[in-house]
Short mmCIF file of C-alpha atoms and ligand atoms in Angstrom, two decimals:
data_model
loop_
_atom_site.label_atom_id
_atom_site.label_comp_id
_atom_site.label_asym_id
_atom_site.label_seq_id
_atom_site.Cartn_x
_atom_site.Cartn_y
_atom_site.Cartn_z
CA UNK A 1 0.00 0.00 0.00
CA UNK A 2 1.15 3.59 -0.44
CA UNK A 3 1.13 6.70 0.92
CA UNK A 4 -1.61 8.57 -0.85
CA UNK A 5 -5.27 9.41 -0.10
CA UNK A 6 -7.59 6.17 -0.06
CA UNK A 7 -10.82 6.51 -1.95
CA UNK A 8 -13.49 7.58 0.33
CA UNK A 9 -13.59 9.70 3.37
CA UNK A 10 -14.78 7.08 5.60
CA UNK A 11 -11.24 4.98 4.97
CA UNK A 12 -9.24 7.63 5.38
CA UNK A 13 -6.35 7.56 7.75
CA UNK A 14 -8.20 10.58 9.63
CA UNK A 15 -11.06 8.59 10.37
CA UNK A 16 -9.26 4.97 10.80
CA UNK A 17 -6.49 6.41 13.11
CA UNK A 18 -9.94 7.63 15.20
CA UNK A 19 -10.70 3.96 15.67
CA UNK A 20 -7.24 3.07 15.96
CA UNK A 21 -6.61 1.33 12.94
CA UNK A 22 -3.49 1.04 10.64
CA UNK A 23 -2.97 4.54 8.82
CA UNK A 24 -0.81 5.21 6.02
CA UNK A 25 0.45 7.55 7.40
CA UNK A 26 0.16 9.99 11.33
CA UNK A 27 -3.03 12.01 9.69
CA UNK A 28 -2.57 16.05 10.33
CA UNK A 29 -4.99 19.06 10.72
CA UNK A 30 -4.86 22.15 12.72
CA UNK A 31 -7.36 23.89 14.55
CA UNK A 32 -8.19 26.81 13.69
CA UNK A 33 -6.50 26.14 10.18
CA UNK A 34 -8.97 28.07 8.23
CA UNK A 35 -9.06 31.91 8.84
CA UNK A 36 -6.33 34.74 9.73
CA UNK A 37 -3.01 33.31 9.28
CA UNK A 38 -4.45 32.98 5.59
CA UNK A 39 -3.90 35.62 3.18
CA UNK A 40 -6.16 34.64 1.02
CA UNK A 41 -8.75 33.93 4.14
CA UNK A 42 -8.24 37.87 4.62
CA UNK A 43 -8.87 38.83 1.19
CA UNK A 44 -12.10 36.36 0.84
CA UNK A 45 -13.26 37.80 3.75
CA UNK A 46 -13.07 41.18 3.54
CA UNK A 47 -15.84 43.63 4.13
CA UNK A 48 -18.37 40.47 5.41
CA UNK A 49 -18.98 40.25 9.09
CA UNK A 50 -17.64 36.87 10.60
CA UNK A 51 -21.57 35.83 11.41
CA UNK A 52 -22.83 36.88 8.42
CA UNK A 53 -19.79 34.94 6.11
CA UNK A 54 -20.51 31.88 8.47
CA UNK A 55 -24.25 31.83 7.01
CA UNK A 56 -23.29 31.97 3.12
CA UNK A 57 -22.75 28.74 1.54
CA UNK A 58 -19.85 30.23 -0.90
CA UNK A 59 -17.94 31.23 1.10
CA UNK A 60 -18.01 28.56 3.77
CA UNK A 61 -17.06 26.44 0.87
CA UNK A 62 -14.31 28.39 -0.29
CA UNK A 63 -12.78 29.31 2.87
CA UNK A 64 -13.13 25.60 4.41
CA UNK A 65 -11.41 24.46 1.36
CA UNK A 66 -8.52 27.20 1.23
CA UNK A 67 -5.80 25.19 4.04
CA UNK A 68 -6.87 22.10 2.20
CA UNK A 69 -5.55 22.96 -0.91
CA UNK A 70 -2.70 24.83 0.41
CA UNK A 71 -1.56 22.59 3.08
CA UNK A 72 -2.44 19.40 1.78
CA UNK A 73 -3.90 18.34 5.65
CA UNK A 74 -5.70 14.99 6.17
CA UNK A 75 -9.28 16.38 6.96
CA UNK A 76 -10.85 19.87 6.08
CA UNK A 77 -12.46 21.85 9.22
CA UNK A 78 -16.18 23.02 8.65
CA UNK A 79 -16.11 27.29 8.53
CA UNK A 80 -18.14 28.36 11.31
CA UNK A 81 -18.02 29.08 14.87
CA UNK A 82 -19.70 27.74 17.75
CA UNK A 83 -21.49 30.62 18.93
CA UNK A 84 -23.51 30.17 15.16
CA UNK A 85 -26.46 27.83 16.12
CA UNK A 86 -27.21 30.66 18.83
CA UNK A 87 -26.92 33.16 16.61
CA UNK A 88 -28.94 31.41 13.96
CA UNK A 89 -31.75 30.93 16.88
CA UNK A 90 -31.77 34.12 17.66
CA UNK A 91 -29.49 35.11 20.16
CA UNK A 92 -28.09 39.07 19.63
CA UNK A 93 -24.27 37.93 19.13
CA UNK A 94 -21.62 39.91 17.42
CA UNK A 95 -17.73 38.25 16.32
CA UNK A 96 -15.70 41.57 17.49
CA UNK A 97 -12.22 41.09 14.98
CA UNK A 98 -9.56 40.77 17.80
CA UNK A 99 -11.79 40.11 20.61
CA UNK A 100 -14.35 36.86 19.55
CA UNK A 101 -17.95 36.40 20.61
CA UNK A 102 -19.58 39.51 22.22
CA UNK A 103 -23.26 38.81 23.82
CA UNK A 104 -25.59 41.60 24.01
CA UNK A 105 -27.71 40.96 26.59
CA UNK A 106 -25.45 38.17 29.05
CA UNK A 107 -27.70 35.32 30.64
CA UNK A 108 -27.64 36.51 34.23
CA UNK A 109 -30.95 35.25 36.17
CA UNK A 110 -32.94 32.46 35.85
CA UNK A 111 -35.40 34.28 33.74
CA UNK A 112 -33.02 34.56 31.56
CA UNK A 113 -32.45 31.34 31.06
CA UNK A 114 -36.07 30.21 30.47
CA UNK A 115 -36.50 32.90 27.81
CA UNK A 116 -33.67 32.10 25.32
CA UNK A 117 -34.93 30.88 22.01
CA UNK A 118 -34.52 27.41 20.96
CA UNK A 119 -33.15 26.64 17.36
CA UNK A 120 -34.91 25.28 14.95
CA UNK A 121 -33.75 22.67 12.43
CA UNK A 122 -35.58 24.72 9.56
CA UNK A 123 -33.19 27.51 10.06
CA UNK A 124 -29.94 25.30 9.37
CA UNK A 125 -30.74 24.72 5.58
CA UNK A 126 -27.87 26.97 4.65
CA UNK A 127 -25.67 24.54 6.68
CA UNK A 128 -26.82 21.58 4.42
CA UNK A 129 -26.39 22.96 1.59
CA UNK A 130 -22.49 23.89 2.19
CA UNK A 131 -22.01 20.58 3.76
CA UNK A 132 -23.39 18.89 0.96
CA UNK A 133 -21.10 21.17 -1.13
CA UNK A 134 -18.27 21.08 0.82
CA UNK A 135 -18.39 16.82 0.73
CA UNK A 136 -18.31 16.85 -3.23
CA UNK A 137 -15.48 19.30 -3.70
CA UNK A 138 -13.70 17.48 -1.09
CA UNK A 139 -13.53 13.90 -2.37
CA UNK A 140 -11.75 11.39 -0.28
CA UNK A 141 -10.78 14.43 1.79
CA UNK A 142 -12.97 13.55 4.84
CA UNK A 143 -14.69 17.00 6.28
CA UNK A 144 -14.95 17.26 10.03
CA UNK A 145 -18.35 18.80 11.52
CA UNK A 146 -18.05 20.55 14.76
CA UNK A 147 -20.23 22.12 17.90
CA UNK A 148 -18.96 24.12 20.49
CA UNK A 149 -19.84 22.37 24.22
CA UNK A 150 -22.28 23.27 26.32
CA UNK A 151 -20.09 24.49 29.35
CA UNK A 152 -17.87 27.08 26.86
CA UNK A 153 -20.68 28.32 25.71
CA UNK A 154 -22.27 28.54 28.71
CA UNK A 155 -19.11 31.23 29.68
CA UNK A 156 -19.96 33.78 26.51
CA UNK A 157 -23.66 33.30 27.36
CA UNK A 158 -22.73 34.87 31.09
CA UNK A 159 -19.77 36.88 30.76
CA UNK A 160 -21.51 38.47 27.92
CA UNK A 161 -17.79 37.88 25.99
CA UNK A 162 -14.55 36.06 26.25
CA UNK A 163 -13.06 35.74 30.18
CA UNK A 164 -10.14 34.17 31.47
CA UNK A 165 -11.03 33.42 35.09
CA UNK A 166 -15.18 32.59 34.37
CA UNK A 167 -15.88 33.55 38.09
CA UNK A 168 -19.45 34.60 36.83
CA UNK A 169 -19.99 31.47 35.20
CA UNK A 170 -18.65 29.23 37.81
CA UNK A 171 -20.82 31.51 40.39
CA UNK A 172 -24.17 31.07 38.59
CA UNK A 173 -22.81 27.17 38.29
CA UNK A 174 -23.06 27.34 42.22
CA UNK A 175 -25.46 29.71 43.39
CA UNK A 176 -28.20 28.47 40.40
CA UNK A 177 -27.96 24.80 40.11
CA UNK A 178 -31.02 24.00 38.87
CA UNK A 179 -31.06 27.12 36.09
CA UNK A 180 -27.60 25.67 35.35
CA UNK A 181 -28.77 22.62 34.24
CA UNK A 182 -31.94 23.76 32.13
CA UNK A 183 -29.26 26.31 30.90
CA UNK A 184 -26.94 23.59 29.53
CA UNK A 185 -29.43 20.82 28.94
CA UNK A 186 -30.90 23.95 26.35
CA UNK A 187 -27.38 24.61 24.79
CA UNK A 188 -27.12 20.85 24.56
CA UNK A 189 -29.78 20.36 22.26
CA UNK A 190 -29.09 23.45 19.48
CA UNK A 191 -25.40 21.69 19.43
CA UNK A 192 -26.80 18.35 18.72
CA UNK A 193 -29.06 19.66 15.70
CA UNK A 194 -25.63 21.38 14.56
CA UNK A 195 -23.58 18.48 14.65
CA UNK A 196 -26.42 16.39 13.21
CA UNK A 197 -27.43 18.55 10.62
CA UNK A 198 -23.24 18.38 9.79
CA UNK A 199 -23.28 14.79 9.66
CA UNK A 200 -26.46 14.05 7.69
CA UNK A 201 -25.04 15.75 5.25
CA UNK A 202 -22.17 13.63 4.83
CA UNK A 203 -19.70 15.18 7.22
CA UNK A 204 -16.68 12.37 8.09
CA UNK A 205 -15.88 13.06 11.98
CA UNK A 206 -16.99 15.29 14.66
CA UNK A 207 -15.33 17.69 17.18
CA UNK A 208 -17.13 18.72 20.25
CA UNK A 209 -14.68 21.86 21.18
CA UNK A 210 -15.12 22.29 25.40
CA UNK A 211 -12.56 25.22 25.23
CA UNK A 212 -12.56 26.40 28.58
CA UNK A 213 -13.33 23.42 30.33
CA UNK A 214 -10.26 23.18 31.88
CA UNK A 215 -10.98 26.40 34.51
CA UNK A 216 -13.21 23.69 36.61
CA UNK A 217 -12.25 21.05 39.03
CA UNK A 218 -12.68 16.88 38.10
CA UNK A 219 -15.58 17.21 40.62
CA UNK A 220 -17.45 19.97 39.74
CA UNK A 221 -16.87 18.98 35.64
CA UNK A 222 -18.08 15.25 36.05
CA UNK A 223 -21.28 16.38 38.11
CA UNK A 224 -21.88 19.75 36.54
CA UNK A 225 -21.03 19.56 32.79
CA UNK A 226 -20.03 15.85 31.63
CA UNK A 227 -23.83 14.85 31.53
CA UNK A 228 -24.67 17.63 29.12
CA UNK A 229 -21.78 17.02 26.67
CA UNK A 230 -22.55 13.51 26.73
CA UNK A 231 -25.61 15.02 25.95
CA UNK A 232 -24.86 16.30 22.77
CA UNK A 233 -22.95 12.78 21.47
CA UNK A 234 -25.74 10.88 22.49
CA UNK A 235 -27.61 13.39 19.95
CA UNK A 236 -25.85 12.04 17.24
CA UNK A 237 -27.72 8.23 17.75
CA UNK A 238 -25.87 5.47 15.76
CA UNK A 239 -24.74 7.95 13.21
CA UNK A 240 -21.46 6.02 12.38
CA UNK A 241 -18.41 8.82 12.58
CA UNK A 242 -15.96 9.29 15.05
CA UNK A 243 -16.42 11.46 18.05
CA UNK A 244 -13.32 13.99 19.12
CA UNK A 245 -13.69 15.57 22.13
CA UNK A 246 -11.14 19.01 22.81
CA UNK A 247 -10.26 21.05 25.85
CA UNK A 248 -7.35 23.27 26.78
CA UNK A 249 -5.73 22.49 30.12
CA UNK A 250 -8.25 19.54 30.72
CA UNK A 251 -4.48 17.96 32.01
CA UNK A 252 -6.50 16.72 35.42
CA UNK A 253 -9.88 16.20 33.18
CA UNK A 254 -8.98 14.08 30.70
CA UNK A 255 -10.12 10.76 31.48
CA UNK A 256 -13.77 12.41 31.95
CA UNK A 257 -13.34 14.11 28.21
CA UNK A 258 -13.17 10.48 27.43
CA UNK A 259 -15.94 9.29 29.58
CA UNK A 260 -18.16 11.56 27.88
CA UNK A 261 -18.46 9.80 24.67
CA UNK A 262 -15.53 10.24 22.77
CA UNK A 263 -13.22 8.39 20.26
CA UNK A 264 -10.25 11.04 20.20
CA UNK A 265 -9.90 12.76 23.14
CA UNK A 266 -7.69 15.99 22.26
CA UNK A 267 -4.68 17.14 24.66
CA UNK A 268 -3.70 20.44 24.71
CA UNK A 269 0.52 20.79 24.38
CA UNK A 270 0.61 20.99 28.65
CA UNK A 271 0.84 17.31 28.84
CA UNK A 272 2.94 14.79 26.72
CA UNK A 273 1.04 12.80 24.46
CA UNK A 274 2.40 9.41 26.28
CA UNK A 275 1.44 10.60 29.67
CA UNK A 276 -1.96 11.75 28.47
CA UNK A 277 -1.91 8.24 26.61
CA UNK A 278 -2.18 6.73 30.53
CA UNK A 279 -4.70 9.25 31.84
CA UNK A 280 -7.10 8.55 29.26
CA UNK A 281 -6.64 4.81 28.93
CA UNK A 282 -7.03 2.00 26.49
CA UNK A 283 -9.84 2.20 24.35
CA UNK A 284 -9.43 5.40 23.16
CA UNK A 285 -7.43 7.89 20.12
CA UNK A 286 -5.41 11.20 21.30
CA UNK A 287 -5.58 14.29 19.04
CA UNK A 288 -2.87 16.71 19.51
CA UNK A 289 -0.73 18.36 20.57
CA UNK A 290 2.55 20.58 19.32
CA UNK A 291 2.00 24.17 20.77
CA UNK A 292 0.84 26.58 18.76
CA UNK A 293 3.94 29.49 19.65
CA UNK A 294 6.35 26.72 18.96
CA UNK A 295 5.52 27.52 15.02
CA UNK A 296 6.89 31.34 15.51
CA UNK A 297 10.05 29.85 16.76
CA UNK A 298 12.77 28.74 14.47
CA UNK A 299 12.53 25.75 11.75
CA UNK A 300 15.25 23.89 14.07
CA UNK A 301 13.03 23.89 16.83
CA UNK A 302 9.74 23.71 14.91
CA UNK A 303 11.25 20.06 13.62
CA UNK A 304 12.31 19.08 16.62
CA UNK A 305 9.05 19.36 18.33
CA UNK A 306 7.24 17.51 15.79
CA UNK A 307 9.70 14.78 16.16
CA UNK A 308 8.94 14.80 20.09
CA UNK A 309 4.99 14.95 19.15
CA UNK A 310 5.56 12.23 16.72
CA UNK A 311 7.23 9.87 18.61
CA UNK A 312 4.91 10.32 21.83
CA UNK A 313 1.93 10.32 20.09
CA UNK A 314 3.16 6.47 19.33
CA UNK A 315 2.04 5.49 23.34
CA UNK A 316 -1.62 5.85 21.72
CA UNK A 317 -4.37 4.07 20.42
CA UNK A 318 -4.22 6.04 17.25
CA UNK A 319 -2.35 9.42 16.93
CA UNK A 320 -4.32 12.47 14.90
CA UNK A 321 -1.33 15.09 15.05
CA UNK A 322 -2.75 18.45 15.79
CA UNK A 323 -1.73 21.66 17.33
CA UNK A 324 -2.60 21.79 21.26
CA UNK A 325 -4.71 24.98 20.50
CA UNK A 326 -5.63 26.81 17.33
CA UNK A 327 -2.94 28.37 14.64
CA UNK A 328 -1.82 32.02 16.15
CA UNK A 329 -2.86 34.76 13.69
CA UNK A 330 0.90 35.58 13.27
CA UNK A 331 1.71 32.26 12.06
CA UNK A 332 3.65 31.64 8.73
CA UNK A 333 1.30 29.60 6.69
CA UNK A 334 4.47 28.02 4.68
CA UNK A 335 5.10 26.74 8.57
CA UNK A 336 1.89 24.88 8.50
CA UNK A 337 2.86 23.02 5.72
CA UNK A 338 6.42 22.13 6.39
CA UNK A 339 4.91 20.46 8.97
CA UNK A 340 2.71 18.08 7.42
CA UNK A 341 4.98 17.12 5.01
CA UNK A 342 7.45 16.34 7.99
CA UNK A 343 5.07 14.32 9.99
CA UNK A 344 3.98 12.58 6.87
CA UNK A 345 7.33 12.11 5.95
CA UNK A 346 8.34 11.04 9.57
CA UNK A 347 5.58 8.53 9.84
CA UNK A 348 4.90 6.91 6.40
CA UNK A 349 7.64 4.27 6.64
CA UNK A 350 7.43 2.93 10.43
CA UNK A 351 3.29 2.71 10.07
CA UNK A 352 4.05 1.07 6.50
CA UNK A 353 6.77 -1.60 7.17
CA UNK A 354 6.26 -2.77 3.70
CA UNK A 355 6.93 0.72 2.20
CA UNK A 356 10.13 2.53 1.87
CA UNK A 357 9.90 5.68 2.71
CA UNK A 358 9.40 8.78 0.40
O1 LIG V 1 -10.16 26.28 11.02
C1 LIG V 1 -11.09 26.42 11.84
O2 LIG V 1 -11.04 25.85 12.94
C2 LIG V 1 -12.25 27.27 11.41
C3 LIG V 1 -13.53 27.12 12.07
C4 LIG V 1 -13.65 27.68 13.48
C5 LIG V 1 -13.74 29.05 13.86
N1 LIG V 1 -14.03 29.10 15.18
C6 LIG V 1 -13.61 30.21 12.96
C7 LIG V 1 -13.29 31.54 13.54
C8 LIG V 1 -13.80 26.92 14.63
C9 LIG V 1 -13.72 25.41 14.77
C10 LIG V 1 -14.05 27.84 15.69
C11 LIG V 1 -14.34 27.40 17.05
C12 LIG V 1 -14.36 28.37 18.15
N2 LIG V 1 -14.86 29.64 18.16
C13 LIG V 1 -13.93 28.05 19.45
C14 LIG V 1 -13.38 26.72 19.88
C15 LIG V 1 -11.97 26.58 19.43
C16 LIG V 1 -10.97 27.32 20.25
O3 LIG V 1 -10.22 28.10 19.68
O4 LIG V 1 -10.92 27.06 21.48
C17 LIG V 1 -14.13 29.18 20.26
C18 LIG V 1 -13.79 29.34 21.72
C19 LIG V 1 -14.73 30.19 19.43
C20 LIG V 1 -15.13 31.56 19.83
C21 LIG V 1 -14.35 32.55 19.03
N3 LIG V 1 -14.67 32.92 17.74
C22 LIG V 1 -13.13 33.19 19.38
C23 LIG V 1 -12.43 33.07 20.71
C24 LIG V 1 -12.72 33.94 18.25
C25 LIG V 1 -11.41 34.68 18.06
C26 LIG V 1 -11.50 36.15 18.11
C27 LIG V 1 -10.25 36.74 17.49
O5 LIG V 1 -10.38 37.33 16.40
O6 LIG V 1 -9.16 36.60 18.08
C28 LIG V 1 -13.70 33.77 17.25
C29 LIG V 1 -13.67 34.33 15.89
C30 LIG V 1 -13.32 33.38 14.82
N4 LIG V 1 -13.80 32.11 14.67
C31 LIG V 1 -12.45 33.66 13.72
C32 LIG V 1 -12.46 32.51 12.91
C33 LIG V 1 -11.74 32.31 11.59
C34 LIG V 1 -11.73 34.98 13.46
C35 LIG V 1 -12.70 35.87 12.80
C36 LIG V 1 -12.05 36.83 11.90
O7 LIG V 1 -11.48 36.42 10.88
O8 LIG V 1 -12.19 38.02 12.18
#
């Protein structure tokens, strides 16, 4: 067998190295590999609000498809965000450039929770249509659907915008338990009709992004939050594609991220691959995990750390190489690519016995 793409998305090393089967080669995609590192992201995009190009079928094709063709990566990422099935319901939500998700009137009382509009599955017909789209341009280039979790969106919901401690959050968490849980049970659902809608229109994989999960303790995540993300797999019924389940600094969390219903569980770059490998146990895949900055450093180092990522990632089930967070604006796109040709490169011969390398 050689190196190059099989013939449909559900073969592809992406998926297989998901379920821990024999890959061709260490499949690689980056978050956040669509959008402002991208030159021509920036000139596709300009003068169109974030929201407004994440509802237009063009352009989510073009854009989804632009670090595809440039950086020849193993899976494409679905253009959207996961504040978008809010918006779409309703929800008054602007992307600030710089900033990210601004809310304009925050969830702060229980009243508030009870009166936030549910989405409804009519409104996502955009959303098949790209998918749809997106799946026939893309070949045996499996797409990956995605939903943001109920907890992170839970802390844009409150804060009314991005946060780095999430004391409100975490205090309405506490002082509200029962709002809490119609709150996420809500945000549950409108994730599960966007993931759905994503896969019933032929999308390959999911990724159920929990962000800022990592602010709360094991305790408070297993009996607070894991119910409702399980929530949203459970959603997706017997629909047969491979669950990936991300967090950043989930270091103490990770067996849980598991536990919820995943078949990847991603690691940000905090924790070796091979010691994450033991937290999260057998019967699972590990996504990750070479940090983002170290692509601003120089190429010496850049390799280097993709050999360490490489060769840790081997104490897994299957190994998805990733970044442990999204691509930094700054980053050099040309970067991106060196270094999926080097983990191809790196990995083609030792999965392949059988095939010399390039
Ligand atoms: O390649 C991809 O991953 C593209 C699809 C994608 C976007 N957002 C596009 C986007 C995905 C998967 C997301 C998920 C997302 N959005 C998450 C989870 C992933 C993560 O990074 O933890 C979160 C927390 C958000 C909320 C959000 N949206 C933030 C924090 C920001 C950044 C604000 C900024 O400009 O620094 C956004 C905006 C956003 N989402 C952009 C893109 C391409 C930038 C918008 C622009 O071009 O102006």
């Amino acid at each position: 067998m050689s190196a190059p793409a099989s013939a449909s998305p559900a073969d592809s090393d992406l998926v297989r190295a998901a379920r821990g089967l024999p890959v061709s080669r260490t499949p690689v995609w980056f978050m956040r590999q669509a959008g402002r590192s991208l030159p021509e992201y920036r000139e596709l995009r300009a003068g169109t609000k974030m929201l407004d190009a994440c509802q237009d079928p063009d352009l989510i094709t073009e854009i989804t498809l632009q670090p595809v063709r440039r950086h020849g990566v193993d899976a494409a990422i679905f253009f959207s965000d996961i504040v978008l099935p809010l918006v779409v319901a309703g929800v008054d939500i602007e992307i600030k450039p710089g900033v990210g998700p601004v809310v304009a009137n925050p969830v702060r009382s229980v009243a508030d929770v009870d009166t936030l509009p549910d989405l409804e599955p009519e409104r996502l017909a955009f959303l098949e249509t790209a998918v749809r789209r997106l799946v026939a341009e893309l070949g045996a280039t499996p797409l990956i659907g995605f939903a943001g979790a109920p907890f992170t969106l839970a802390t844009y919901l409150i804060e009314g915008g991005p946060s780095k401690e999430h004391a409100r959050t975490k205090a309405f968490m506490y002082a509200e338990p029962e709002a809490w849980s119609r709150l996420l049970q809500k945000l549950s659902v409108s994730s599960s009709t966007f993931l759905r809608t994503q896969v019933d229109a032929g999308a390959s994989a999911v990724q159920l992004f929990d962000s800022w999960a990592g602010v709360l303790s094991a305790a408070d995540y297993a009996e607070r939050v894991l119910p409702h993300s399980r929530a949203v797999f459970d959603g997706l019924g017997d629909r047969d594609v491979p669950r990936i389940h991300f967090g950043v600094g989930t270091g103490e969390l990770l067996p849980l991220i598991g536990d919820a219903g995943a078949d990847v569980v991603g690691v940000d770059w905090r924790l070796p691959l091979d010691e994450a490998a033991r937290r999260v146990g057998p019967g699972r895949s590990l996504q990750g995990n070479l940090d983002p900055a170290v692509l601003l450093a120089d190429r010496e180092t850049v390799d280097r750390e993709v050999r360490r990522v490489v060769e840790q990632g081997k104490a897994a089930r299957g190994h998805i190489f990733n970044l442990g967070h999204g691509v930094l604006p700054d980053t050099d796109p040309g970067v991106l690519t060196h270094v999926v040709e080097l983990v191809h490169e790196l990995t083609v011969s030792s999965a392949c016995p059988t095939t010399p390398g390039e």
